[in-house]
Short mmCIF file of C-alpha atoms in Angstrom, two decimals:
data_model
loop_
_atom_site.label_atom_id
_atom_site.label_comp_id
_atom_site.label_asym_id
_atom_site.label_seq_id
_atom_site.Cartn_x
_atom_site.Cartn_y
_atom_site.Cartn_z
CA MET A 1 0.00 0.00 0.00
CA ASN A 2 1.49 3.36 -1.03
CA LYS A 3 1.05 6.51 1.02
CA TYR A 4 -1.84 7.79 -1.12
CA GLU A 5 -3.77 4.58 -0.61
CA LYS A 6 -2.98 4.76 3.09
CA LEU A 7 -4.26 8.33 3.31
CA LYS A 8 -7.44 7.37 1.46
CA GLN A 9 -8.00 4.48 3.85
CA ILE A 10 -7.40 6.67 6.90
CA ILE A 11 -9.97 9.18 5.66
CA ASN A 12 -12.48 6.45 4.81
CA ASP A 13 -12.11 4.89 8.26
CA SER A 14 -12.32 8.18 10.19
CA SER A 15 -15.66 9.37 11.53
CA SER A 16 -14.31 12.75 12.70
CA ILE A 17 -11.76 14.84 10.83
CA VAL A 18 -10.27 18.30 11.33
CA VAL A 19 -8.72 20.03 8.34
CA PHE A 20 -6.22 22.68 9.45
CA SER A 21 -5.71 24.82 6.36
CA GLY A 22 -3.43 27.65 5.35
CA ALA A 23 -2.90 29.80 2.27
CA GLY A 24 -1.56 26.89 0.22
CA ILE A 25 -5.00 25.34 -0.15
CA SER A 26 -6.24 28.42 -2.04
CA THR A 27 -3.37 28.98 -4.47
CA ALA A 28 -5.10 26.75 -7.06
CA SER A 29 -8.00 29.21 -6.84
CA GLY A 30 -5.70 32.03 -7.93
CA ILE A 31 -4.99 33.48 -4.48
CA PRO A 32 -1.26 33.93 -3.70
CA ASP A 33 0.16 32.45 -0.52
CA PHE A 34 2.35 34.43 1.83
CA ARG A 35 5.81 32.97 2.23
CA SER A 36 6.69 31.21 -1.03
CA ALA A 37 9.01 32.82 -3.57
CA ASN A 38 6.01 34.38 -5.33
CA GLY A 39 4.05 34.95 -2.15
CA LEU A 40 2.55 38.15 -0.84
CA TYR A 41 5.27 38.78 1.74
CA ASN A 42 8.00 38.66 -0.91
CA GLU A 43 6.41 41.32 -3.06
CA LYS A 44 8.02 44.73 -3.27
CA THR A 45 5.74 47.56 -2.23
CA ASN A 46 5.67 51.27 -2.92
CA TYR A 47 5.07 52.13 0.72
CA HIS A 48 8.67 51.99 2.04
CA CYS A 49 7.73 49.17 4.41
CA THR A 50 7.13 45.43 4.30
CA PRO A 51 3.76 43.80 3.56
CA GLU A 52 3.75 42.45 7.13
CA GLU A 53 3.90 45.99 8.48
CA ILE A 54 1.13 47.14 6.15
CA VAL A 55 -1.26 44.50 7.51
CA SER A 56 -0.59 45.48 11.12
CA HIS A 57 -2.84 47.14 13.68
CA HIS A 58 -0.78 50.29 13.98
CA PHE A 59 -0.43 50.76 10.20
CA PHE A 60 -4.19 50.48 9.73
CA TYR A 61 -4.80 53.35 12.12
CA GLN A 62 -1.81 55.49 11.13
CA HIS A 63 -2.04 55.04 7.35
CA THR A 64 -5.60 53.85 6.70
CA ASP A 65 -5.57 54.98 3.07
CA LEU A 66 -2.35 53.08 2.28
CA PHE A 67 -3.60 50.02 4.15
CA TYR A 68 -6.75 49.87 2.04
CA ASP A 69 -4.85 50.47 -1.18
CA PHE A 70 -2.73 47.38 -0.44
CA TYR A 71 -5.52 45.32 1.12
CA LYS A 72 -8.00 45.75 -1.72
CA SER A 73 -5.46 45.06 -4.46
CA LYS A 74 -3.50 42.23 -2.82
CA MET A 75 -5.79 40.45 -0.36
CA MET A 76 -9.33 40.65 -1.73
CA TYR A 77 -10.02 38.07 -4.45
CA LEU A 78 -13.78 38.23 -4.69
CA ASP A 79 -13.97 36.31 -7.98
CA ALA A 80 -12.03 33.31 -6.61
CA GLU A 81 -13.85 30.00 -6.62
CA PRO A 82 -13.31 26.91 -4.43
CA ASN A 83 -10.93 24.40 -5.98
CA LEU A 84 -10.85 20.61 -5.87
CA ALA A 85 -9.37 20.55 -2.35
CA HIS A 86 -12.05 22.83 -0.87
CA ARG A 87 -14.78 20.79 -2.53
CA TYR A 88 -13.27 17.44 -1.54
CA PHE A 89 -13.33 18.25 2.17
CA ALA A 90 -16.81 19.79 1.93
CA ASN A 91 -18.09 16.60 0.30
CA LEU A 92 -16.73 14.47 3.15
CA GLN A 93 -19.46 15.95 5.35
CA SER A 94 -22.02 13.58 3.85
CA ASN A 95 -21.02 10.78 6.22
CA LYS A 96 -18.42 12.26 8.59
CA GLN A 97 -17.99 15.02 11.13
CA VAL A 98 -15.62 17.39 9.32
CA SER A 99 -14.46 20.64 10.90
CA ILE A 100 -12.27 23.22 9.17
CA VAL A 101 -9.82 25.26 11.21
CA THR A 102 -8.39 27.77 8.78
CA GLN A 103 -5.89 30.60 8.80
CA ASN A 104 -7.41 31.88 5.55
CA ILE A 105 -9.66 34.91 5.21
CA ASP A 106 -11.00 34.14 1.72
CA GLY A 107 -14.20 32.29 2.68
CA LEU A 108 -13.65 29.54 0.09
CA HIS A 109 -14.28 26.67 2.50
CA GLN A 110 -17.78 28.01 3.17
CA LYS A 111 -18.32 28.73 -0.52
CA ALA A 112 -17.50 25.06 -1.22
CA GLY A 113 -20.15 24.01 1.27
CA SER A 114 -18.25 23.30 4.49
CA LYS A 115 -20.54 23.91 7.47
CA TYR A 116 -18.17 23.95 10.45
CA VAL A 117 -15.46 26.49 9.66
CA TYR A 118 -13.43 28.23 12.34
CA GLU A 119 -11.66 31.24 10.83
CA LEU A 120 -8.72 31.98 13.10
CA HIS A 121 -7.77 35.14 11.26
CA GLY A 122 -11.23 36.43 10.35
CA SER A 123 -12.76 37.03 6.92
CA ILE A 124 -12.70 39.62 4.14
CA HIS A 125 -16.45 39.08 3.86
CA ARG A 126 -17.23 40.71 7.21
CA ASN A 127 -16.55 44.41 7.74
CA TYR A 128 -17.82 46.67 10.51
CA CYS A 129 -17.98 50.37 11.20
CA GLU A 130 -15.57 51.26 13.99
CA ASN A 131 -18.14 53.70 15.39
CA CYS A 132 -21.65 52.20 15.11
CA HIS A 133 -20.65 48.60 14.22
CA SER A 134 -22.84 48.47 11.10
CA PHE A 135 -22.04 45.54 8.81
CA TYR A 136 -20.68 45.89 5.27
CA ASP A 137 -19.93 43.14 2.79
CA ALA A 138 -16.73 42.68 0.81
CA GLU A 139 -18.21 44.12 -2.39
CA TYR A 140 -18.84 47.43 -0.65
CA ILE A 141 -15.24 47.59 0.60
CA LYS A 142 -13.76 46.60 -2.77
CA ASN A 143 -15.80 49.17 -4.67
CA CYS A 144 -14.96 52.12 -2.43
CA LYS A 145 -12.52 54.40 -4.23
CA ASP A 146 -10.96 55.68 -1.02
CA ILE A 147 -11.20 54.69 2.65
CA PRO A 148 -14.50 52.82 3.21
CA ILE A 149 -16.81 55.06 5.24
CA CYS A 150 -19.99 54.04 7.03
CA GLN A 151 -23.11 55.28 5.24
CA LYS A 152 -24.97 55.56 8.55
CA CYS A 153 -22.59 57.50 10.78
CA GLY A 154 -19.51 58.38 8.73
CA GLY A 155 -17.17 56.18 10.76
CA ILE A 156 -14.25 54.26 9.26
CA ILE A 157 -15.02 50.65 8.34
CA LYS A 158 -12.53 47.99 9.41
CA PRO A 159 -12.29 44.47 7.97
CA ASP A 160 -13.02 41.67 10.42
CA VAL A 161 -9.55 40.22 9.88
CA ILE A 162 -6.89 39.73 12.52
CA LEU A 163 -4.03 42.11 11.79
CA TYR A 164 -0.55 41.77 13.23
CA GLU A 165 -0.49 43.00 16.85
CA GLU A 166 -4.14 41.97 17.35
CA PRO A 167 -5.32 38.99 19.44
CA LEU A 168 -7.31 36.09 18.05
CA ASP A 169 -10.98 35.76 18.96
CA ASN A 170 -11.28 33.73 22.16
CA ASP A 171 -14.55 32.06 21.14
CA ILE A 172 -13.08 30.90 17.82
CA ILE A 173 -9.96 29.65 19.62
CA SER A 174 -12.05 27.62 22.07
CA ARG A 175 -14.16 26.00 19.37
CA ALA A 176 -11.15 25.27 17.16
CA ILE A 177 -9.23 23.65 20.01
CA ALA A 178 -12.29 21.62 21.01
CA ALA A 179 -12.57 20.26 17.47
CA ILE A 180 -8.84 19.50 17.26
CA SER A 181 -8.65 17.80 20.64
CA THR A 182 -11.57 15.45 19.97
CA CYS A 183 -11.13 14.38 16.33
CA GLN A 184 -9.73 11.05 15.14
CA THR A 185 -7.78 12.44 12.20
CA MET A 186 -6.23 15.84 11.56
CA ILE A 187 -5.06 16.89 8.11
CA VAL A 188 -2.74 19.89 8.04
CA ILE A 189 -2.77 21.33 4.56
CA GLY A 190 -1.09 24.25 2.82
CA THR A 191 0.53 25.96 5.77
CA SER A 192 4.11 26.56 6.86
CA LEU A 193 3.03 26.38 10.53
CA MET A 194 5.12 29.45 11.20
CA VAL A 195 2.34 31.79 12.34
CA TYR A 196 1.61 31.72 16.07
CA PRO A 197 -0.46 31.18 18.07
CA ALA A 198 -2.40 29.34 15.33
CA ALA A 199 0.39 26.84 14.59
CA SER A 200 0.60 25.82 18.23
CA PHE A 201 -2.97 24.51 18.16
CA ILE A 202 -1.69 21.29 16.60
CA ARG A 203 -0.32 20.39 20.02
CA TYR A 204 -3.91 19.87 21.19
CA PHE A 205 -4.41 16.95 18.80
CA LYS A 206 -4.90 13.69 20.73
CA GLY A 207 -6.30 11.52 17.95
CA LYS A 208 -4.86 8.70 15.91
CA HIS A 209 -3.74 10.09 12.55
CA LEU A 210 -1.89 13.38 11.93
CA ILE A 211 -1.30 14.11 8.23
CA LEU A 212 0.63 16.95 6.56
CA ILE A 213 0.27 18.11 2.95
CA ASN A 214 2.52 21.07 2.13
CA LYS A 215 5.08 21.92 -0.54
CA SER A 216 7.84 22.60 1.99
CA PRO A 217 8.86 21.21 5.40
CA THR A 218 7.34 22.55 8.62
CA PRO A 219 8.43 22.48 12.28
CA TYR A 220 5.87 19.73 12.99
CA ASP A 221 6.76 17.18 10.31
CA ASP A 222 8.43 14.75 12.71
CA ILE A 223 5.21 14.15 14.65
CA CYS A 224 3.10 13.41 11.55
CA GLU A 225 2.18 9.90 10.45
CA LEU A 226 2.16 10.84 6.76
CA VAL A 227 3.88 13.80 5.10
CA PHE A 228 3.36 14.92 1.49
CA TYR A 229 5.74 17.56 0.13
CA GLU A 230 3.84 18.23 -3.04
CA ASP A 231 1.05 20.11 -4.75
CA ILE A 232 -2.20 19.84 -2.81
CA ILE A 233 -4.39 19.32 -5.86
CA SER A 234 -2.14 16.48 -7.00
CA VAL A 235 -2.62 14.68 -3.68
CA ILE A 236 -6.39 15.20 -3.69
CA GLU A 237 -6.63 13.86 -7.24
CA LYS A 238 -4.82 10.69 -6.21
CA ILE A 239 -7.10 9.98 -3.26
CA SER A 240 -10.43 11.03 -4.85
#
């Protein structure tokens, strides 16, 4: 039995699965990842600072116009569609308990049909006025020529995404850890496991099978039962 057949058998035999996903699962949908050679964090900017600084709490409030210029052009892919990997894990819900713990903000897991999705870093699809907390969708933000302003009170609208220097949502953390700590199988897919505290959540896994699918090594490879250093879509095609 090769490792693809073994992975397929593990999935078939598991009644509860957690998929821990990162940016790599969405690259086949046309959304760049962060840390690869062509990733977002290796792009040169015109702002005399790094992309990491641009998507930080202090930069949002000090240079809101520059933040939105970068955010809308580099992080909002509203035409992106779920790819084979998103759809594969959504389809597993027909006879299994499948939870998604994701670092992504693109909403593609939900668009594919996944019901239990815990977004550790928020979503581009939720945006709220800083003053009156009115909700605005992603289309409104994307179509604003300048800084998105609340139509009700004139306050600045902020995306419901976790910027650098901001804490994760405690309720999302609790539900994600509960899913991880009680599942039989955990599949880590498309993430370098370099972003904390999210990466540390893997330590809560107490189940039987820990699987990694990522193009490059991670700090947690040695504790995984199966490791695939290859394209995610290629792996999914071989086990579908």
